[in-house]
């Protein structure tokens, strides 16, 4: 947990540090629509297939850590979106309770989980893309999501193992 907190602090410190005058101009990404987000994901080495929800909204189907995730485009107006949400879910299990979600969320700031109406566990990471992101920053967001997704998988596996043995390991 300490390493995660240090990583977060370093991430924010690097975002707040002034750029050196001799630094190369960063590549800025416009991530305001599904086509641009899909292209940026592919450029970062991830699969990206644009799909459409029944309500007509586009989203991107991708994968990390061997599991699928969706990229939803939010706060859209006139074809321009200013927020993205990486999300994935697990089918309902007896283990998935509000207490489990609260335990996860209590110690994590960015990647959150909740239960939907069917009892499925949903994870999500929201972030703003207003005003463009650097290519490096977008790659960092994807890496951050992948790392936290792996941590959530480990957390769930520990909880499943504890439930099998009758223990309550945190």
CSV table of C-alpha atoms in Angstrom, one decimal:
chain,number,residue,atom,x,y,z
A,1,UNK,CA,0.0,0.0,0.0
A,2,UNK,CA,2.9,2.3,0.8
A,3,UNK,CA,4.3,1.8,-2.7
A,4,UNK,CA,1.0,2.7,-4.2
A,5,UNK,CA,0.8,5.9,-2.2
A,6,UNK,CA,4.4,6.8,-3.2
A,7,UNK,CA,3.6,6.1,-6.8
A,8,UNK,CA,0.6,8.4,-6.7
A,9,UNK,CA,2.6,11.1,-5.0
A,10,UNK,CA,5.3,10.9,-7.6
A,11,UNK,CA,2.8,10.9,-10.4
A,12,UNK,CA,1.2,14.1,-9.2
A,13,UNK,CA,4.6,15.7,-8.5
A,14,UNK,CA,5.7,15.0,-12.1
A,15,UNK,CA,2.4,16.5,-13.4
A,16,UNK,CA,3.0,19.7,-11.3
A,17,UNK,CA,6.7,20.1,-12.1
A,18,UNK,CA,7.5,22.9,-14.5
A,19,UNK,CA,8.7,21.8,-17.9
A,20,UNK,CA,12.3,22.5,-18.8
A,21,UNK,CA,12.8,25.1,-21.5
A,22,UNK,CA,14.8,22.6,-23.6
A,23,UNK,CA,12.2,19.8,-23.3
A,24,UNK,CA,10.8,18.5,-26.5
A,25,UNK,CA,7.3,19.5,-27.3
A,26,UNK,CA,5.0,16.8,-26.1
A,27,UNK,CA,2.6,15.0,-28.5
A,28,UNK,CA,-0.9,16.1,-27.6
A,29,UNK,CA,-3.8,13.7,-28.2
A,30,UNK,CA,-7.3,14.8,-29.0
A,31,UNK,CA,-9.4,12.1,-27.3
A,32,UNK,CA,-12.8,13.7,-27.8
A,33,UNK,CA,-14.5,10.9,-29.9
A,34,UNK,CA,-14.4,7.2,-30.2
A,35,UNK,CA,-12.3,7.1,-33.4
A,36,UNK,CA,-9.6,9.2,-31.8
A,37,UNK,CA,-9.6,7.2,-28.6
A,38,UNK,CA,-9.5,3.9,-30.5
A,39,UNK,CA,-6.5,5.1,-32.5
A,40,UNK,CA,-4.7,6.2,-29.4
A,41,UNK,CA,-5.3,2.8,-27.7
A,42,UNK,CA,-4.0,1.0,-30.8
A,43,UNK,CA,-0.9,3.3,-30.9
A,44,UNK,CA,-0.3,2.4,-27.2
A,45,UNK,CA,-0.4,-1.3,-28.2
A,46,UNK,CA,-3.9,-2.3,-27.1
A,47,UNK,CA,-6.7,-3.7,-29.1
A,48,UNK,CA,-9.5,-1.2,-29.8
A,49,UNK,CA,-12.8,-2.1,-31.5
A,50,UNK,CA,-15.5,0.6,-31.7
A,51,UNK,CA,-18.9,-0.7,-30.8
A,52,UNK,CA,-22.3,0.8,-30.2
A,53,UNK,CA,-24.7,0.4,-27.2
A,54,UNK,CA,-28.4,-0.1,-27.9
A,55,UNK,CA,-29.0,3.6,-27.1
A,56,UNK,CA,-26.7,4.6,-30.0
A,57,UNK,CA,-23.7,5.7,-27.9
A,58,UNK,CA,-20.3,4.5,-29.1
A,59,UNK,CA,-17.7,2.8,-26.8
A,60,UNK,CA,-14.4,1.0,-27.3
A,61,UNK,CA,-13.9,-2.7,-26.5
A,62,UNK,CA,-10.3,-3.3,-25.4
A,63,UNK,CA,-8.4,-5.7,-23.1
A,64,UNK,CA,-5.8,-5.6,-20.3
A,65,UNK,CA,-4.3,-8.4,-18.2
A,66,UNK,CA,-6.1,-10.9,-20.4
A,67,UNK,CA,-9.5,-9.5,-19.5
A,68,UNK,CA,-11.8,-7.2,-21.5
A,69,UNK,CA,-12.6,-3.7,-20.6
A,70,UNK,CA,-14.7,-0.9,-22.1
A,71,UNK,CA,-13.9,2.7,-22.7
A,72,UNK,CA,-17.0,4.8,-22.3
A,73,UNK,CA,-17.1,8.4,-23.6
A,74,UNK,CA,-18.8,10.7,-21.2
A,75,UNK,CA,-19.9,14.3,-21.0
A,76,UNK,CA,-20.4,14.5,-24.8
A,77,UNK,CA,-21.9,17.5,-26.6
A,78,UNK,CA,-22.0,18.0,-30.4
A,79,UNK,CA,-19.8,15.0,-30.9
A,80,UNK,CA,-17.1,16.1,-28.5
A,81,UNK,CA,-16.5,14.3,-25.2
A,82,UNK,CA,-14.5,15.6,-22.3
A,83,UNK,CA,-14.3,12.5,-20.1
A,84,UNK,CA,-13.5,8.8,-20.5
A,85,UNK,CA,-14.2,5.9,-18.2
A,86,UNK,CA,-12.4,2.6,-18.3
A,87,UNK,CA,-14.7,-0.1,-16.9
A,88,UNK,CA,-15.0,-3.8,-16.6
A,89,UNK,CA,-17.1,-6.2,-14.6
A,90,UNK,CA,-17.4,-9.7,-13.1
A,91,UNK,CA,-20.5,-11.8,-12.9
A,92,UNK,CA,-22.2,-11.9,-9.5
A,93,UNK,CA,-20.6,-14.1,-6.9
A,94,UNK,CA,-21.7,-14.5,-3.2
A,95,UNK,CA,-18.4,-12.8,-2.3
A,96,UNK,CA,-19.5,-9.6,-4.0
A,97,UNK,CA,-21.1,-7.5,-1.3
A,98,UNK,CA,-21.2,-3.9,-0.4
A,99,UNK,CA,-18.7,-4.6,2.4
A,100,UNK,CA,-16.2,-6.0,-0.1
A,101,UNK,CA,-16.6,-2.9,-2.4
A,102,UNK,CA,-16.2,-0.6,0.6
A,103,UNK,CA,-13.1,-2.5,1.7
A,104,UNK,CA,-11.5,-2.0,-1.7
A,105,UNK,CA,-12.6,1.6,-2.1
A,106,UNK,CA,-11.5,2.6,1.4
A,107,UNK,CA,-7.8,2.3,0.5
A,108,UNK,CA,-7.9,3.2,-3.2
A,109,UNK,CA,-8.4,6.5,-4.7
A,110,UNK,CA,-8.7,6.2,-8.5
A,111,UNK,CA,-9.9,2.7,-9.4
A,112,UNK,CA,-13.3,2.1,-7.7
A,113,UNK,CA,-15.7,-0.8,-7.6
A,114,UNK,CA,-19.4,-1.1,-6.9
A,115,UNK,CA,-22.2,-3.6,-7.4
A,116,UNK,CA,-24.8,-3.2,-10.1
A,117,UNK,CA,-28.5,-4.1,-9.8
A,118,UNK,CA,-27.7,-7.7,-10.7
A,119,UNK,CA,-25.0,-8.1,-8.1
A,120,UNK,CA,-22.1,-8.0,-10.7
A,121,UNK,CA,-18.9,-6.3,-9.5
A,122,UNK,CA,-18.1,-3.2,-11.7
A,123,UNK,CA,-14.7,-1.5,-11.6
A,124,UNK,CA,-14.1,1.9,-13.2
A,125,UNK,CA,-11.5,4.7,-13.6
A,126,UNK,CA,-12.8,8.1,-14.7
A,127,UNK,CA,-10.5,10.8,-16.1
A,128,UNK,CA,-10.8,14.1,-18.0
A,129,UNK,CA,-9.7,14.5,-21.6
A,130,UNK,CA,-10.7,18.1,-21.8
A,131,UNK,CA,-8.0,20.3,-23.4
A,132,UNK,CA,-6.2,17.2,-24.8
A,133,UNK,CA,-3.7,14.9,-23.0
A,134,UNK,CA,-0.1,14.2,-23.8
A,135,UNK,CA,0.6,10.9,-25.4
A,136,UNK,CA,2.8,10.1,-22.4
A,137,UNK,CA,0.0,10.9,-19.9
A,138,UNK,CA,-2.5,8.8,-21.8
A,139,UNK,CA,-0.1,5.9,-21.8
A,140,UNK,CA,0.4,6.4,-18.0
A,141,UNK,CA,-3.4,6.3,-17.5
A,142,UNK,CA,-3.6,3.0,-19.3
A,143,UNK,CA,-0.7,1.6,-17.4
A,144,UNK,CA,-2.2,2.8,-14.1
A,145,UNK,CA,-5.5,1.1,-15.0
A,146,UNK,CA,-3.7,-2.1,-15.9
A,147,UNK,CA,-1.7,-2.1,-12.6
A,148,UNK,CA,-4.8,-1.4,-10.4
A,149,UNK,CA,-6.9,-4.0,-12.4
A,150,UNK,CA,-4.1,-6.5,-11.6
A,151,UNK,CA,-4.2,-5.5,-7.9
A,152,UNK,CA,-8.0,-5.9,-7.9
A,153,UNK,CA,-7.7,-9.4,-9.3
A,154,UNK,CA,-5.2,-10.3,-6.6
A,155,UNK,CA,-7.5,-8.8,-3.9
A,156,UNK,CA,-10.5,-10.8,-5.2
A,157,UNK,CA,-8.4,-14.0,-5.5
A,158,UNK,CA,-7.3,-13.6,-1.8
A,159,UNK,CA,-10.9,-13.1,-0.8
A,160,UNK,CA,-12.0,-16.2,-2.7
A,161,UNK,CA,-9.3,-18.3,-1.1
A,162,UNK,CA,-10.1,-17.0,2.3
A,163,UNK,CA,-13.8,-17.8,1.8
A,164,UNK,CA,-12.9,-21.4,0.7
A,165,UNK,CA,-10.8,-21.9,3.9
A,166,UNK,CA,-13.3,-20.1,6.2
A,167,UNK,CA,-10.7,-17.4,7.0
A,168,UNK,CA,-11.3,-13.7,6.8
A,169,UNK,CA,-8.0,-12.5,5.3
A,170,UNK,CA,-7.8,-8.8,4.5
